[in-house]
Tab-separated table of C-alpha atoms in Angstrom:
chain	number	residue	atom	x	y	z
A	1	MET	CA	88.811	88.834	132.170
A	2	SER	CA	86.825	92.486	131.953
A	3	VAL	CA	83.500	92.258	131.310
A	4	PHE	CA	82.490	95.857	129.486
A	5	THR	CA	79.328	97.802	130.864
A	6	ALA	CA	80.181	101.062	129.171
A	7	ALA	CA	77.282	103.373	129.417
A	8	ALA	CA	76.309	105.329	125.599
A	9	ASP	CA	77.409	108.943	127.089
A	10	GLN	CA	81.535	107.352	127.394
A	11	SER	CA	81.336	107.786	123.449
A	12	ILE	CA	80.770	111.266	122.966
A	13	CYS	CA	83.789	112.886	124.380
A	14	ALA	CA	85.621	113.383	121.190
A	15	PRO	CA	86.363	116.407	119.143
A	16	LEU	CA	83.974	115.500	116.100
A	17	PRO	CA	80.839	113.450	117.238
A	18	VAL	CA	79.720	111.081	114.718
A	19	LEU	CA	76.897	108.880	113.184
A	20	GLY	CA	77.140	105.568	115.429
A	21	LYS	CA	78.463	106.651	118.900
A	22	ASP	CA	76.023	105.265	120.881
A	23	VAL	CA	75.665	102.137	119.002
A	24	THR	CA	75.641	99.044	121.309
A	25	VAL	CA	76.298	95.477	120.197
A	26	PRO	CA	76.437	92.043	121.570
A	27	LEU	CA	79.274	90.272	123.290
A	28	VAL	CA	79.891	86.412	122.739
A	29	THR	CA	80.589	85.951	126.551
A	30	GLY	CA	77.211	88.047	127.362
A	31	GLY	CA	75.668	91.122	127.622
A	32	GLU	CA	76.137	94.342	125.250
A	33	VAL	CA	78.630	96.992	124.975
A	34	THR	CA	78.630	100.628	122.772
A	35	TYR	CA	80.573	99.323	119.804
A	36	ALA	CA	84.403	100.845	119.449
A	37	ALA	CA	85.001	101.599	115.902
A	38	LEU	CA	88.486	101.624	115.268
A	39	ASP	CA	88.874	100.774	111.935
A	40	TYR	CA	88.602	104.676	110.288
A	41	ALA	CA	91.688	103.659	107.955
A	42	ALA	CA	89.114	101.571	105.960
A	43	SER	CA	85.834	104.319	106.445
A	44	ALA	CA	85.988	106.564	109.547
A	45	PRO	CA	82.437	106.872	110.565
A	46	ALA	CA	80.081	110.179	109.135
A	47	LEU	CA	80.389	113.063	111.266
A	48	GLN	CA	76.978	114.104	112.838
A	49	ARG	CA	77.680	117.724	111.569
A	50	VAL	CA	77.897	116.233	107.704
A	51	TRP	CA	74.806	114.090	108.125
A	52	ASP	CA	72.542	116.878	109.707
A	53	ASP	CA	74.067	119.183	106.443
A	54	VAL	CA	72.850	116.898	104.243
A	55	ALA	CA	69.446	116.378	105.898
A	56	ALA	CA	68.678	119.674	106.012
A	57	TYR	CA	69.774	119.911	102.213
A	58	ALA	CA	67.525	116.575	101.534
A	59	PRO	CA	63.952	118.335	100.288
A	60	TYR	CA	65.462	120.407	98.378
A	61	TYR	CA	67.319	117.762	96.494
A	62	GLY	CA	66.964	118.145	92.296
A	63	SER	CA	68.628	117.279	89.207
A	64	VAL	CA	71.852	120.048	88.737
A	65	HIS	CA	72.915	121.490	85.733
A	66	ARG	CA	70.660	123.377	82.636
A	67	GLY	CA	67.412	122.560	85.245
A	68	ALA	CA	65.373	125.689	85.178
A	69	GLY	CA	63.437	124.577	88.130
A	70	TYR	CA	64.184	126.151	91.768
A	71	LEU	CA	65.237	122.876	93.168
A	72	SER	CA	67.506	122.612	90.163
A	73	GLN	CA	68.958	125.756	90.562
A	74	LEU	CA	69.585	125.239	94.210
A	75	SER	CA	71.575	122.086	93.703
A	76	THR	CA	73.905	122.990	91.399
A	77	ASP	CA	74.907	126.036	93.292
A	78	LEU	CA	75.462	123.558	96.298
A	79	PHE	CA	77.391	121.137	93.291
A	80	GLU	CA	79.566	123.945	92.594
A	81	SER	CA	80.025	125.909	95.485
A	82	SER	CA	80.880	122.746	96.820
A	83	ARG	CA	83.627	122.642	94.452
A	84	VAL	CA	84.995	125.855	95.970
A	85	THR	CA	85.391	124.321	98.837
A	86	VAL	CA	86.705	121.645	98.527
A	87	ALA	CA	89.662	123.821	96.184
A	88	GLU	CA	90.017	125.871	99.301
A	89	PHE	CA	90.278	122.954	102.018
A	90	LEU	CA	93.076	121.752	99.218
A	91	GLY	CA	95.213	125.187	99.011
A	92	CYS	CA	94.366	124.814	95.291
A	93	ARG	CA	96.539	126.974	92.893
A	94	GLU	CA	94.768	129.717	90.318
A	95	GLY	CA	93.674	126.866	87.118
A	96	ASP	CA	93.863	123.582	88.865
A	97	GLN	CA	90.728	121.805	88.363
A	98	VAL	CA	88.605	119.651	91.214
A	99	VAL	CA	87.070	116.915	89.302
A	100	PHE	CA	84.903	114.986	91.898
A	101	THR	CA	85.191	110.875	91.304
A	102	ARG	CA	83.739	107.871	93.144
A	103	SER	CA	86.585	107.325	95.381
A	104	THR	CA	90.343	107.459	95.315
A	105	THR	CA	90.764	104.411	93.522
A	106	ASP	CA	88.692	106.292	90.980
A	107	SER	CA	90.368	109.478	90.959
A	108	LEU	CA	93.581	107.437	90.459
A	109	ASN	CA	92.385	105.455	87.304
A	110	LEU	CA	90.701	108.703	85.605
A	111	LEU	CA	94.835	110.472	85.845
A	112	ALA	CA	95.809	106.916	84.933
A	113	ALA	CA	93.892	107.528	81.875
A	114	ALA	CA	94.480	111.066	81.195
A	115	LEU	CA	98.027	110.544	80.804
A	116	PRO	CA	99.993	111.804	77.791
A	117	ALA	CA	101.375	109.133	75.398
A	118	ASP	CA	104.576	107.979	76.528
A	119	CYS	CA	104.416	108.672	79.863
A	120	GLN	CA	106.603	106.741	82.591
A	121	VAL	CA	105.293	106.477	86.191
A	122	PHE	CA	107.233	105.549	88.997
A	123	VAL	CA	105.439	104.643	91.689
A	124	PHE	CA	106.831	102.569	95.356
A	125	GLU	CA	105.887	99.251	96.166
A	126	THR	CA	104.489	100.178	99.456
A	127	GLU	CA	101.534	101.862	98.057
A	128	HIS	CA	97.792	100.735	98.650
A	129	HIS	CA	96.700	99.072	95.848
A	130	ALA	CA	94.775	102.056	94.616
A	131	SER	CA	97.865	103.996	93.891
A	132	LEU	CA	99.867	101.122	92.686
A	133	LEU	CA	97.355	99.157	90.123
A	134	PRO	CA	95.786	102.119	88.312
A	135	TRP	CA	99.012	102.482	85.261
A	136	ARG	CA	98.474	99.168	83.261
A	137	ASP	CA	98.408	101.541	79.996
A	138	ALA	CA	101.344	103.054	80.874
A	139	ARG	CA	105.384	101.976	81.689
A	140	VAL	CA	105.800	101.549	85.405
A	141	THR	CA	108.661	101.609	87.042
A	142	TYR	CA	108.291	99.963	90.853
A	143	LEU	CA	110.137	101.276	93.367
A	144	ASN	CA	111.347	99.127	96.465
A	145	ALA	CA	110.162	99.944	99.693
A	146	PRO	CA	112.440	102.694	101.461
A	147	ARG	CA	113.774	102.421	104.697
A	148	THR	CA	113.689	106.036	105.437
A	149	PRO	CA	112.132	109.322	104.429
A	150	ALA	CA	115.735	110.366	102.733
A	151	GLN	CA	116.359	106.426	101.270
A	152	ALA	CA	112.452	107.631	99.464
A	153	VAL	CA	113.692	111.008	97.819
A	154	ALA	CA	117.298	108.891	96.937
A	155	THR	CA	115.842	106.041	95.176
A	156	LEU	CA	113.141	108.647	93.187
A	157	GLU	CA	115.611	110.595	92.422
A	158	ARG	CA	118.095	107.999	91.144
A	159	ALA	CA	115.091	106.716	89.211
A	160	LEU	CA	113.554	109.554	87.591
A	161	ALA	CA	117.426	110.735	86.534
A	162	ASP	CA	118.142	107.152	84.764
A	163	ARG	CA	114.297	106.832	83.058
A	164	ASP	CA	114.239	105.794	80.017
A	165	PRO	CA	114.596	108.336	76.799
A	166	SER	CA	111.927	109.053	74.285
A	167	PRO	CA	112.720	111.224	71.323
A	168	SER	CA	109.146	112.453	71.278
A	169	SER	CA	109.405	114.388	74.407
A	170	GLN	CA	111.062	117.843	74.607
A	171	LEU	CA	112.372	117.263	78.534
A	172	ARG	CA	115.518	117.064	79.199
A	173	SER	CA	116.699	115.010	82.092
A	174	SER	CA	119.950	116.267	83.872
A	175	ARG	CA	122.302	114.250	82.315
A	176	GLY	CA	121.370	116.248	78.749
A	177	GLY	CA	118.972	113.734	77.052
A	178	PRO	CA	115.667	113.706	75.825
A	179	THR	CA	113.264	112.022	78.157
A	180	ARG	CA	109.525	110.989	77.814
A	181	PRO	CA	106.581	112.266	80.665
A	182	ALA	CA	106.819	110.904	83.854
A	183	LEU	CA	104.861	111.112	86.731
A	184	VAL	CA	105.456	110.247	90.269
A	185	CYS	CA	103.008	108.151	92.604
A	186	VAL	CA	103.126	108.376	96.408
A	187	THR	CA	100.941	108.558	99.703
A	188	GLY	CA	101.025	111.090	102.521
A	189	ALA	CA	100.705	109.004	105.216
A	190	SER	CA	100.723	104.703	104.683
A	191	ASN	CA	97.558	102.877	105.217
A	192	VAL	CA	99.223	100.051	106.574
A	193	THR	CA	101.927	101.709	109.651
A	194	GLY	CA	100.352	105.556	109.225
A	195	GLU	CA	103.742	106.610	108.614
A	196	LEU	CA	104.067	110.290	107.229
A	197	TRP	CA	105.875	110.552	103.776
A	198	PRO	CA	108.058	113.466	102.695
A	199	VAL	CA	105.909	114.260	100.319
A	200	LYS	CA	107.344	117.699	99.707
A	201	GLU	CA	110.889	116.560	99.120
A	202	LEU	CA	109.544	113.820	96.951
A	203	ALA	CA	107.699	116.790	94.855
A	204	ALA	CA	110.848	118.716	94.884
A	205	ALA	CA	113.305	115.892	93.038
A	206	ALA	CA	110.196	115.147	90.488
A	207	HIS	CA	110.043	118.577	89.347
A	208	ALA	CA	113.904	118.655	89.325
A	209	HIS	CA	113.741	115.760	86.912
A	210	GLY	CA	110.361	117.247	84.652
A	211	ALA	CA	108.215	114.205	86.263
A	212	ARG	CA	105.005	115.645	88.024
A	213	ILE	CA	103.252	114.186	91.702
A	214	VAL	CA	100.351	112.886	92.267
A	215	LEU	CA	99.342	112.927	96.235
A	216	ASP	CA	97.323	109.727	97.708
A	217	ALA	CA	96.118	111.876	100.564
A	218	ALA	CA	93.274	109.117	100.890
A	219	GLN	CA	94.740	108.931	104.888
A	220	LEU	CA	96.271	112.115	105.030
A	221	ALA	CA	93.503	114.339	104.408
A	222	PRO	CA	91.629	113.260	107.633
A	223	HIS	CA	94.200	113.621	109.867
A	224	HIS	CA	96.198	115.944	108.524
A	225	PRO	CA	96.140	119.888	106.706
A	226	VAL	CA	96.588	119.055	102.967
A	227	ASP	CA	97.507	122.213	100.723
A	228	ILE	CA	98.552	121.507	97.231
A	229	SER	CA	100.482	124.923	97.092
A	230	GLU	CA	102.920	124.532	99.957
A	231	LEU	CA	103.871	120.651	98.977
A	232	ASP	CA	103.997	121.648	95.534
A	233	VAL	CA	102.238	118.474	94.449
A	234	ASP	CA	100.797	118.506	90.803
A	235	TRP	CA	97.437	116.484	91.963
A	236	VAL	CA	95.475	115.372	95.091
A	237	ALA	CA	93.330	112.226	95.178
A	238	PHE	CA	91.661	111.324	98.571
A	239	SER	CA	88.252	109.277	99.215
A	240	GLY	CA	85.254	111.133	100.993
A	241	HIS	CA	84.150	108.159	103.158
A	242	LYS	CA	87.912	108.506	104.796
A	243	LEU	CA	87.065	112.047	105.602
A	244	TYR	CA	84.024	111.179	107.839
A	245	ALA	CA	81.905	112.119	104.955
A	246	PRO	CA	79.530	108.983	103.489
A	247	PHE	CA	80.200	106.527	100.766
A	248	GLY	CA	81.013	107.211	97.183
A	249	SER	CA	82.422	110.665	96.927
A	250	GLY	CA	85.920	111.102	95.633
A	251	VAL	CA	88.155	114.240	94.657
A	252	LEU	CA	90.943	114.554	91.895
A	253	ALA	CA	91.870	118.264	92.072
A	254	GLY	CA	95.544	119.700	90.511
A	255	ARG	CA	96.479	120.822	87.075
A	256	SER	CA	94.472	121.068	84.618
A	257	ASP	CA	96.347	120.308	81.238
A	258	TRP	CA	96.587	116.843	81.199
A	259	LEU	CA	92.800	116.327	82.208
A	260	ARG	CA	91.723	118.863	79.552
A	261	ASP	CA	94.042	117.481	76.887
A	262	ALA	CA	92.169	113.693	77.739
A	263	GLU	CA	89.188	112.132	76.348
A	264	PRO	CA	86.877	112.098	78.224
A	265	TYR	CA	86.866	109.191	81.659
A	266	LEU	CA	83.385	108.672	80.803
A	267	ALA	CA	81.811	109.758	77.666
A	268	GLY	CA	77.721	110.775	78.293
A	269	GLY	CA	75.997	113.929	78.946
A	270	GLY	CA	77.500	116.597	80.969
A	271	ALA	CA	80.901	115.763	79.676
A	272	SER	CA	79.997	116.809	76.084
A	273	ARG	CA	79.380	120.743	75.071
A	274	LYS	CA	78.216	120.192	71.647
A	275	VAL	CA	77.252	117.040	69.696
A	276	ALA	CA	75.682	117.341	66.318
A	277	ARG	CA	75.197	114.586	63.513
A	278	ARG	CA	77.545	114.468	60.234
A	279	THR	CA	76.730	113.611	56.484
A	280	ASP	CA	78.316	110.711	56.856
A	281	GLY	CA	75.789	109.520	59.578
A	282	GLY	CA	78.724	109.890	62.173
A	283	VAL	CA	78.773	112.199	65.836
A	284	ASP	CA	81.246	115.647	66.337
A	285	VAL	CA	81.588	115.885	69.243
A	286	GLU	CA	83.152	119.172	71.222
A	287	TRP	CA	83.741	117.920	74.693
A	288	HIS	CA	83.874	120.740	77.660
A	289	THR	CA	87.666	121.475	78.879
A	290	THR	CA	86.548	121.897	82.343
A	291	ALA	CA	86.112	119.565	85.347
A	292	ALA	CA	83.282	118.768	83.486
A	293	ARG	CA	85.065	116.632	80.773
A	294	HIS	CA	85.228	114.063	83.308
A	295	GLU	CA	82.433	114.184	85.240
A	296	ALA	CA	79.871	112.576	82.843
A	297	GLY	CA	76.679	111.841	83.500
A	298	SER	CA	74.337	112.797	86.715
A	299	PRO	CA	76.174	113.775	89.368
A	300	ASN	CA	76.569	112.214	93.042
A	301	VAL	CA	74.666	115.713	94.196
A	302	ILE	CA	74.326	114.093	98.007
A	303	GLY	CA	77.798	112.753	97.939
A	304	VAL	CA	79.713	116.125	96.822
A	305	TYR	CA	77.797	118.430	99.277
A	306	SER	CA	78.999	115.909	102.136
A	307	ILE	CA	82.863	116.068	101.189
A	308	ALA	CA	82.667	120.078	101.170
A	309	ALA	CA	80.718	119.797	104.528
A	310	ALA	CA	83.407	117.272	106.287
A	311	CYS	CA	85.854	119.791	104.605
A	312	LYS	CA	84.619	122.927	106.394
A	313	ALA	CA	83.482	120.656	109.775
A	314	LEU	CA	88.063	119.881	109.921
A	315	THR	CA	88.021	123.072	108.407
A	316	GLU	CA	86.204	125.047	111.381
A	317	ALA	CA	87.401	122.145	114.376
A	318	GLY	CA	90.554	123.223	113.806
A	319	PHE	CA	93.394	121.336	112.625
A	320	ASP	CA	95.976	121.826	114.955
A	321	SER	CA	93.671	120.899	117.602
A	322	LEU	CA	93.024	117.788	115.970
A	323	VAL	CA	96.696	116.862	114.949
A	324	ALA	CA	97.328	117.187	118.666
A	325	ARG	CA	94.687	115.258	120.267
A	326	GLU	CA	95.405	112.742	117.860
A	327	GLN	CA	99.420	112.256	118.869
A	328	GLN	CA	98.207	111.780	122.131
A	329	LEU	CA	95.955	109.062	121.278
A	330	VAL	CA	98.724	107.390	119.085
A	331	SER	CA	101.312	107.755	122.196
A	332	GLU	CA	98.664	105.917	124.535
A	333	VAL	CA	98.723	102.809	121.872
A	334	ARG	CA	101.872	102.942	120.861
A	335	ALA	CA	102.885	102.961	124.542
A	336	GLY	CA	100.001	100.078	125.766
A	337	LEU	CA	101.581	97.927	123.131
A	338	ALA	CA	104.882	98.365	123.755
A	339	GLU	CA	104.459	97.200	127.361
A	340	VAL	CA	103.617	93.263	125.641
A	341	PRO	CA	106.589	91.758	124.552
A	342	GLU	CA	104.303	89.151	122.168
A	343	VAL	CA	103.742	92.366	120.170
A	344	LYS	CA	104.851	93.187	116.983
A	345	VAL	CA	104.035	96.721	115.096
A	346	LEU	CA	105.280	97.184	111.794
A	347	SER	CA	106.714	100.311	110.613
A	348	LEU	CA	108.841	101.091	107.470
A	349	PHE	CA	111.086	104.166	109.028
A	350	GLY	CA	111.156	103.112	112.571
A	351	ASP	CA	109.721	104.410	116.405
A	352	ASP	CA	110.884	108.175	115.669
A	353	ALA	CA	108.530	108.683	112.565
A	354	PRO	CA	105.832	111.069	112.255
A	355	ARG	CA	102.695	109.222	111.830
A	356	VAL	CA	98.968	109.372	111.886
A	357	GLY	CA	96.277	107.189	113.839
A	358	VAL	CA	97.000	103.963	111.805
A	359	ILE	CA	98.963	100.789	113.346
A	360	SER	CA	99.494	97.964	112.216
A	361	PHE	CA	100.822	94.593	114.651
A	362	VAL	CA	101.187	91.026	114.764
A	363	VAL	CA	100.442	88.755	117.691
A	364	GLU	CA	103.492	86.362	118.180
A	365	GLY	CA	101.037	82.709	118.378
A	366	TRP	CA	98.234	84.152	117.292
A	367	ASN	CA	96.827	84.250	113.696
A	368	SER	CA	95.784	87.802	113.262
A	369	SER	CA	92.005	87.165	111.467
A	370	HIS	CA	91.649	84.918	115.274
A	371	PHE	CA	92.827	87.923	117.362
A	372	ALA	CA	90.626	90.574	115.474
A	373	ALA	CA	87.797	88.277	115.506
A	374	ALA	CA	88.096	88.232	119.415
A	375	LEU	CA	88.551	91.938	119.478
A	376	SER	CA	85.177	92.093	117.646
A	377	ALA	CA	83.489	89.147	119.679
A	378	GLU	CA	84.522	89.407	123.434
A	379	TYR	CA	85.316	93.070	123.721
A	380	GLY	CA	82.894	95.227	120.806
A	381	ILE	CA	86.417	96.481	118.964
A	382	GLY	CA	86.181	96.683	115.389
A	383	VAL	CA	89.597	96.669	113.937
A	384	ARG	CA	90.621	95.268	110.505
A	385	ASP	CA	92.978	91.939	109.579
A	386	GLY	CA	94.925	90.907	106.582
A	387	LEU	CA	97.364	92.872	103.969
A	388	PHE	CA	94.949	95.598	103.875
A	389	CYS	CA	94.748	96.193	99.986
A	390	ALA	CA	99.098	96.398	100.079
A	391	HIS	CA	100.245	92.945	99.686
A	392	PRO	CA	103.926	94.076	98.729
A	393	LEU	CA	104.274	96.147	101.667
A	394	VAL	CA	102.472	93.964	104.357
A	395	ARG	CA	105.318	91.147	102.939
A	396	THR	CA	108.008	92.907	103.445
A	397	LEU	CA	107.244	94.149	106.516
A	398	LEU	CA	106.357	90.895	107.592
A	399	GLY	CA	110.026	89.411	106.014
A	400	SER	CA	107.970	86.709	103.552
A	401	ASP	CA	108.859	86.266	100.635
A	402	PRO	CA	106.997	87.992	97.901
A	403	GLN	CA	105.858	84.656	96.080
A	404	ASP	CA	104.233	84.126	99.689
A	405	VAL	CA	100.239	83.530	99.215
A	406	GLY	CA	97.530	85.583	100.912
A	407	GLU	CA	94.446	87.230	100.482
A	408	CYS	CA	92.988	90.719	101.626
A	409	GLY	CA	90.888	90.167	104.839
A	410	ALA	CA	90.994	86.425	104.431
A	411	PRO	CA	92.891	83.958	107.213
A	412	GLU	CA	94.449	80.853	104.812
A	413	ALA	CA	95.418	79.459	108.330
A	414	GLU	CA	93.611	78.316	111.559
A	415	PRO	CA	93.023	80.305	114.756
A	416	GLY	CA	96.536	79.471	116.468
A	417	GLU	CA	98.074	78.854	113.666
A	418	LYS	CA	100.892	81.837	111.679
A	419	SER	CA	99.315	83.410	109.158
A	420	LEU	CA	100.643	86.376	106.796
A	421	ASN	CA	98.307	88.626	107.896
A	422	ALA	CA	98.241	91.145	110.006
A	423	ILE	CA	96.378	93.375	112.446
A	424	ARG	CA	95.318	97.351	112.363
A	425	VAL	CA	93.839	99.852	114.730
A	426	SER	CA	92.734	102.999	112.859
A	427	PHE	CA	90.925	106.151	114.713
A	428	GLY	CA	90.744	109.756	114.610
A	429	ALA	CA	88.494	112.686	115.082
A	430	GLY	CA	85.541	110.690	116.362
A	431	THR	CA	86.897	108.570	118.437
A	432	PRO	CA	86.905	108.495	122.434
A	433	ASP	CA	89.359	107.932	124.867
A	434	GLU	CA	87.549	104.946	126.498
A	435	HIS	CA	87.577	102.899	122.862
A	436	ILE	CA	91.118	103.445	122.925
A	437	GLU	CA	91.333	102.318	126.770
A	438	ARG	CA	89.827	99.889	126.035
A	439	PHE	CA	91.435	98.370	123.323
A	440	VAL	CA	94.787	98.442	124.715
A	441	ARG	CA	93.093	96.675	127.756
A	442	ALA	CA	91.687	93.830	125.646
A	443	VAL	CA	95.371	93.785	123.688
A	444	LYS	CA	96.912	93.144	126.925
A	445	GLU	CA	94.047	90.469	128.440
A	446	LEU	CA	94.170	88.497	125.105
A	447	VAL	CA	97.549	87.963	125.061
A	448	SER	CA	98.061	87.254	128.648
A	449	GLU	CA	94.751	85.086	129.496
A	450	GLY	CA	93.817	83.980	126.223
A	451	ALA	CA	90.496	84.383	124.541
A	452	GLN	CA	87.657	83.078	126.139
A	453	TRP	CA	85.758	81.525	123.365
A	454	LYS	CA	86.091	79.314	120.279
A	455	TYR	CA	86.488	80.309	117.014
A	456	ARG	CA	86.744	78.690	113.457
A	457	THR	CA	87.003	79.392	110.460
A	458	GLU	CA	83.907	80.281	108.092
A	459	ASP	CA	83.476	81.704	104.613
A	460	GLY	CA	86.969	83.189	104.893
A	461	ARG	CA	86.420	84.797	107.782
A	462	CYS	CA	86.997	84.090	111.334
A	463	VAL	CA	84.428	83.576	113.522
A	464	PRO	CA	83.023	82.589	116.805
A	465	ASP	CA	81.842	79.330	117.104
A	466	ARG	CA	78.840	79.863	118.736
A	467	GLY	CA	77.938	78.264	121.915
A	468	THR	CA	81.666	77.031	122.533
A	469	ALA	CA	83.422	78.894	125.146
A	470	GLN	CA	86.889	78.694	125.323
A	471	HIS	CA	86.823	77.986	129.372
């Protein structure tokens, strides 16, 4: 079994340096190793550039909007210029709005609250729960998992053509009858398999049937250019913490009409333009029609600025070179896993499907939580195990019954027993080659030689049994 003694400077060979690149962690087998953060799909480490930009602004931090003081005016300018930066990063069209939220989940819940009456939502069962679940107050049609990009488009086209009629709508379907307004929600890149979805083709299908489409770009934007105009989507949602910015900020960008016509997502200061008492004792409110309508309360200026800083850093680094380098890492991981017969990589669209740096797999004879725990405790590698907040998709990929139990990140079987979980490794612009090499080597060693330590389940997690070596 290898003992890793990687020096801190081995962790800096990546296109964009990130915070924590020199952090060392203890191994249960003894010694320390530079931490290999390979859980980017959950939260990417913050870029050093982003942290430096935020630190430079911090002394000038002040309240935004309507403040007379210099720091308030400076912060307001920074906040609104960040909106422009994000719009440019996404290729927004004239008239599009950029609304700042807390996360992708928050963005899609905002859009769900802004749906017009009688709207029907179409969403594939393969979506992350952030895209799958917000539409509780609308009529939702869940579409079965496609096995090819072409099948995804065909499935959507059939569903839209057959959608429910609604006399209140003036739209006309391809069959000539009235249809209810519709929204399609689709991911750009799967958070489980990393596979790219045919977003442009799905958008064309949606628009051909009088529907709109929102793109969940949480996993796409950090790895690949996202251009609203080119893809012809109506909205894009993503999170800062997956785009190399700190937690707590997100974006919903796109068409303004549904957002402008909807009740404010949150009622309060900032969303209101005028408020006056009525003679009957009530209150009359005139709401903003701009993005401020859905940004009530004191905004997260630091979070917003960090997203803008990340957008600038990725743009300046050049997506072409970042994508090319990431694809090399994807190839190395897939080639390494292919050399281990016990490893099964999960995929919807097949081995040749284009994908970002997100790969999920299971290992024959291993509980996935046990395997992930051994990677961490014995190799200093951080991956994720579970159902990745995409329960229907992982169950489909594992060939299990949709009703089988299983919780996100919680093993329901003891170490060594089969579990309804998978292991996910994910990486990006801050990942050095050594982390990928260590991961592939660790997988091979664990499968061929077994874990060095015994593990047990504690509070829903598989953890090392301290002081008890396996052999």
